[in-house]
Amino acid sequence: MPLTVAAIVERLGGECVGDPAVVIERIAPLDEAGASEISFVANPRYRSQLALTHAGCVIVAPALRDEAVDRPHGGTSIVTPDPYHYYARLSQWWAERAGPAPTGVHPSAVVEPGAVIGAGASVGALVGISVAPGVG
């Protein structure tokens, strides 16, 4: 589920520098990130990669603020004292929001012939699914 940078900052704190309305669809490594993805730079020795990234948003420490703002490919930044910790918290929250991955139909579930199970559905253990009268 996509989020704006503003929603991320509202939830996790930090200072948004740039456009808070940037929509983030995925977390990605700095060297692979695109305009709808967020990444981070925690170690100043990776500052050269900051200039090359196409990330829509980069989480940085105050020491990298100016470099993040002046990126040749543009983008928004979240400035925070500990980018690595912020990234870890973001990753955890992102996973919680996504919920469990669909698991399909559990082997112990009973699905009546004619019932339609959606592609992204999960049918748990010992669940019974039948076709409603007049359907099918």
PDB file of C-alpha atoms in Angstrom:
ATOM      1  CA  MET A   1       0.000   0.000   0.000  1.00  0.00           C
ATOM      2  CA  PRO A   2       1.524   3.297  -1.069  1.00  0.00           C
ATOM      3  CA  LEU A   3       2.209   6.073   1.430  1.00  0.00           C
ATOM      4  CA  THR A   4       3.165   9.711   1.140  1.00  0.00           C
ATOM      5  CA  VAL A   5       6.380  10.936   2.707  1.00  0.00           C
ATOM      6  CA  ALA A   6       4.173  13.097   4.944  1.00  0.00           C
ATOM      7  CA  ALA A   7       2.431   9.989   6.307  1.00  0.00           C
ATOM      8  CA  ILE A   8       5.782   8.324   6.990  1.00  0.00           C
ATOM      9  CA  VAL A   9       7.087  11.384   8.847  1.00  0.00           C
ATOM     10  CA  GLU A  10       3.827  11.706  10.776  1.00  0.00           C
ATOM     11  CA  ARG A  11       4.172   8.112  11.957  1.00  0.00           C
ATOM     12  CA  LEU A  12       7.941   7.848  12.507  1.00  0.00           C
ATOM     13  CA  GLY A  13       9.090  11.440  12.988  1.00  0.00           C
ATOM     14  CA  GLY A  14      12.039  13.079  11.295  1.00  0.00           C
ATOM     15  CA  GLU A  15      12.128  16.219   9.186  1.00  0.00           C
ATOM     16  CA  CYS A  16      10.797  16.180   5.643  1.00  0.00           C
ATOM     17  CA  VAL A  17      12.946  18.239   3.283  1.00  0.00           C
ATOM     18  CA  GLY A  18      11.294  18.568  -0.101  1.00  0.00           C
ATOM     19  CA  ASP A  19       7.840  17.526  -1.232  1.00  0.00           C
ATOM     20  CA  PRO A  20       5.867  15.715   1.506  1.00  0.00           C
ATOM     21  CA  ALA A  21       3.289  14.612  -1.085  1.00  0.00           C
ATOM     22  CA  VAL A  22       5.750  12.247  -2.825  1.00  0.00           C
ATOM     23  CA  VAL A  23       4.118   8.826  -2.989  1.00  0.00           C
ATOM     24  CA  ILE A  24       6.223   5.880  -1.871  1.00  0.00           C
ATOM     25  CA  GLU A  25       5.231   2.436  -3.116  1.00  0.00           C
ATOM     26  CA  ARG A  26       8.200   0.370  -2.022  1.00  0.00           C
ATOM     27  CA  ILE A  27      11.390   0.268   0.036  1.00  0.00           C
ATOM     28  CA  ALA A  28      14.451  -0.320  -2.134  1.00  0.00           C
ATOM     29  CA  PRO A  29      18.259  -0.391  -2.022  1.00  0.00           C
ATOM     30  CA  LEU A  30      19.815   2.995  -2.731  1.00  0.00           C
ATOM     31  CA  ASP A  31      21.394   1.931  -6.026  1.00  0.00           C
ATOM     32  CA  GLU A  32      18.156   0.400  -7.350  1.00  0.00           C
ATOM     33  CA  ALA A  33      15.550   2.854  -6.042  1.00  0.00           C
ATOM     34  CA  GLY A  34      13.297   4.756  -8.415  1.00  0.00           C
ATOM     35  CA  ALA A  35      10.985   7.749  -8.123  1.00  0.00           C
ATOM     36  CA  SER A  36       8.322   5.906  -6.104  1.00  0.00           C
ATOM     37  CA  GLU A  37      10.755   4.202  -3.719  1.00  0.00           C
ATOM     38  CA  ILE A  38      12.444   5.095  -0.446  1.00  0.00           C
ATOM     39  CA  SER A  39      15.961   4.198   0.661  1.00  0.00           C
ATOM     40  CA  PHE A  40      18.534   5.387   3.179  1.00  0.00           C
ATOM     41  CA  VAL A  41      22.158   6.375   3.682  1.00  0.00           C
ATOM     42  CA  ALA A  42      23.438   5.683   7.186  1.00  0.00           C
ATOM     43  CA  ASN A  43      27.174   5.735   6.576  1.00  0.00           C
ATOM     44  CA  PRO A  44      28.851   8.866   5.150  1.00  0.00           C
ATOM     45  CA  ARG A  45      31.202   6.689   3.074  1.00  0.00           C
ATOM     46  CA  TYR A  46      28.194   5.983   0.793  1.00  0.00           C
ATOM     47  CA  ARG A  47      27.618   9.668   0.092  1.00  0.00           C
ATOM     48  CA  SER A  48      28.784   9.191  -3.503  1.00  0.00           C
ATOM     49  CA  GLN A  49      25.837   6.845  -4.088  1.00  0.00           C
ATOM     50  CA  LEU A  50      23.520   9.556  -2.816  1.00  0.00           C
ATOM     51  CA  ALA A  51      24.339  11.657  -5.880  1.00  0.00           C
ATOM     52  CA  LEU A  52      23.518   8.739  -8.200  1.00  0.00           C
ATOM     53  CA  THR A  53      20.255   7.488  -6.723  1.00  0.00           C
ATOM     54  CA  HIS A  54      16.904   8.028  -8.384  1.00  0.00           C
ATOM     55  CA  ALA A  55      15.023   7.362  -5.114  1.00  0.00           C
ATOM     56  CA  GLY A  56      11.922   9.456  -4.576  1.00  0.00           C
ATOM     57  CA  CYS A  57      12.925   9.795  -0.929  1.00  0.00           C
ATOM     58  CA  VAL A  58      16.152   9.135   0.939  1.00  0.00           C
ATOM     59  CA  ILE A  59      16.511   8.889   4.721  1.00  0.00           C
ATOM     60  CA  VAL A  60      19.703  10.702   5.781  1.00  0.00           C
ATOM     61  CA  ALA A  61      21.538  12.027   8.823  1.00  0.00           C
ATOM     62  CA  PRO A  62      21.811  15.796   9.353  1.00  0.00           C
ATOM     63  CA  ALA A  63      25.411  15.692   8.043  1.00  0.00           C
ATOM     64  CA  LEU A  64      24.113  14.597   4.602  1.00  0.00           C
ATOM     65  CA  ARG A  65      21.137  16.935   4.482  1.00  0.00           C
ATOM     66  CA  ASP A  66      22.548  19.365   1.917  1.00  0.00           C
ATOM     67  CA  GLU A  67      23.810  16.596  -0.353  1.00  0.00           C
ATOM     68  CA  ALA A  68      20.436  14.874  -0.195  1.00  0.00           C
ATOM     69  CA  VAL A  69      18.610  18.086  -1.093  1.00  0.00           C
ATOM     70  CA  ASP A  70      20.953  18.835  -4.013  1.00  0.00           C
ATOM     71  CA  ARG A  71      20.780  15.388  -5.618  1.00  0.00           C
ATOM     72  CA  PRO A  72      21.052  15.649  -9.409  1.00  0.00           C
ATOM     73  CA  HIS A  73      18.006  13.420  -9.866  1.00  0.00           C
ATOM     74  CA  GLY A  74      15.949  15.369  -7.321  1.00  0.00           C
ATOM     75  CA  GLY A  75      13.756  13.871  -4.680  1.00  0.00           C
ATOM     76  CA  THR A  76      12.683  14.380  -1.127  1.00  0.00           C
ATOM     77  CA  SER A  77      14.588  13.524   2.040  1.00  0.00           C
ATOM     78  CA  ILE A  78      13.777  12.606   5.605  1.00  0.00           C
ATOM     79  CA  VAL A  79      16.437  13.914   7.960  1.00  0.00           C
ATOM     80  CA  THR A  80      16.880  12.004  11.198  1.00  0.00           C
ATOM     81  CA  PRO A  81      19.748  11.523  13.689  1.00  0.00           C
ATOM     82  CA  ASP A  82      19.946   7.741  13.057  1.00  0.00           C
ATOM     83  CA  PRO A  83      18.961   6.804   9.480  1.00  0.00           C
ATOM     84  CA  TYR A  84      19.676   3.106  10.002  1.00  0.00           C
ATOM     85  CA  HIS A  85      17.333   2.904  12.989  1.00  0.00           C
ATOM     86  CA  TYR A  86      14.694   4.929  11.130  1.00  0.00           C
ATOM     87  CA  TYR A  87      14.961   2.572   8.149  1.00  0.00           C
ATOM     88  CA  ALA A  88      14.580  -0.444  10.449  1.00  0.00           C
ATOM     89  CA  ARG A  89      11.452   1.047  12.011  1.00  0.00           C
ATOM     90  CA  LEU A  90      10.071   1.919   8.570  1.00  0.00           C
ATOM     91  CA  SER A  91      10.698  -1.629   7.323  1.00  0.00           C
ATOM     92  CA  GLN A  92       8.919  -3.120  10.310  1.00  0.00           C
ATOM     93  CA  TRP A  93       5.927  -0.780   9.980  1.00  0.00           C
ATOM     94  CA  TRP A  94       5.754  -1.395   6.226  1.00  0.00           C
ATOM     95  CA  ALA A  95       5.623  -5.162   6.779  1.00  0.00           C
ATOM     96  CA  GLU A  96       2.935  -4.815   9.466  1.00  0.00           C
ATOM     97  CA  ARG A  97       0.815  -2.694   7.131  1.00  0.00           C
ATOM     98  CA  ALA A  98       1.137  -5.212   4.310  1.00  0.00           C
ATOM     99  CA  GLY A  99      -0.133  -8.035   6.504  1.00  0.00           C
ATOM    100  CA  PRO A 100       0.651 -11.669   5.932  1.00  0.00           C
ATOM    101  CA  ALA A 101       1.308 -12.835   2.400  1.00  0.00           C
ATOM    102  CA  PRO A 102      -1.540 -14.773   0.803  1.00  0.00           C
ATOM    103  CA  THR A 103      -1.073 -18.447   1.454  1.00  0.00           C
ATOM    104  CA  GLY A 104      -3.642 -19.945  -0.906  1.00  0.00           C
ATOM    105  CA  VAL A 105      -5.812 -22.820   0.278  1.00  0.00           C
ATOM    106  CA  HIS A 106      -4.572 -24.826   3.261  1.00  0.00           C
ATOM    107  CA  PRO A 107      -4.460 -28.589   2.596  1.00  0.00           C
ATOM    108  CA  SER A 108      -6.958 -29.272   5.409  1.00  0.00           C
ATOM    109  CA  ALA A 109      -9.524 -26.769   4.063  1.00  0.00           C
ATOM    110  CA  VAL A 110     -12.588 -28.105   2.282  1.00  0.00           C
ATOM    111  CA  VAL A 111     -13.700 -26.117  -0.765  1.00  0.00           C
ATOM    112  CA  GLU A 112     -16.935 -27.209  -2.416  1.00  0.00           C
ATOM    113  CA  PRO A 113     -16.791 -27.700  -6.180  1.00  0.00           C
ATOM    114  CA  GLY A 114     -18.018 -24.555  -7.914  1.00  0.00           C
ATOM    115  CA  ALA A 115     -16.742 -22.219  -5.198  1.00  0.00           C
ATOM    116  CA  VAL A 116     -14.460 -19.488  -6.521  1.00  0.00           C
ATOM    117  CA  ILE A 117     -11.412 -18.507  -4.475  1.00  0.00           C
ATOM    118  CA  GLY A 118      -9.745 -15.240  -5.464  1.00  0.00           C
ATOM    119  CA  ALA A 119      -6.088 -15.236  -6.539  1.00  0.00           C
ATOM    120  CA  GLY A 120      -4.929 -13.227  -3.512  1.00  0.00           C
ATOM    121  CA  ALA A 121      -7.061 -15.070  -0.954  1.00  0.00           C
ATOM    122  CA  SER A 122      -5.936 -17.165   1.972  1.00  0.00           C
ATOM    123  CA  VAL A 123      -8.071 -20.049   3.207  1.00  0.00           C
ATOM    124  CA  GLY A 124      -6.883 -21.260   6.584  1.00  0.00           C
ATOM    125  CA  ALA A 125      -6.692 -24.669   8.182  1.00  0.00           C
ATOM    126  CA  LEU A 126      -9.962 -26.575   8.663  1.00  0.00           C
ATOM    127  CA  VAL A 127     -12.033 -23.913   6.875  1.00  0.00           C
ATOM    128  CA  GLY A 128     -15.035 -25.043   4.894  1.00  0.00           C
ATOM    129  CA  ILE A 129     -16.278 -23.059   1.884  1.00  0.00           C
ATOM    130  CA  SER A 130     -19.493 -23.897   0.138  1.00  0.00           C
ATOM    131  CA  VAL A 131     -21.389 -22.420  -2.778  1.00  0.00           C
ATOM    132  CA  ALA A 132     -24.402 -20.340  -1.760  1.00  0.00           C
ATOM    133  CA  PRO A 133     -27.778 -21.677  -2.938  1.00  0.00           C
ATOM    134  CA  GLY A 134     -28.646 -20.349  -6.373  1.00  0.00           C
ATOM    135  CA  VAL A 135     -25.030 -19.474  -7.153  1.00  0.00           C
ATOM    136  CA  GLY A 136     -22.857 -21.399  -9.608  1.00  0.00           C
TER     137      GLY A 136
END
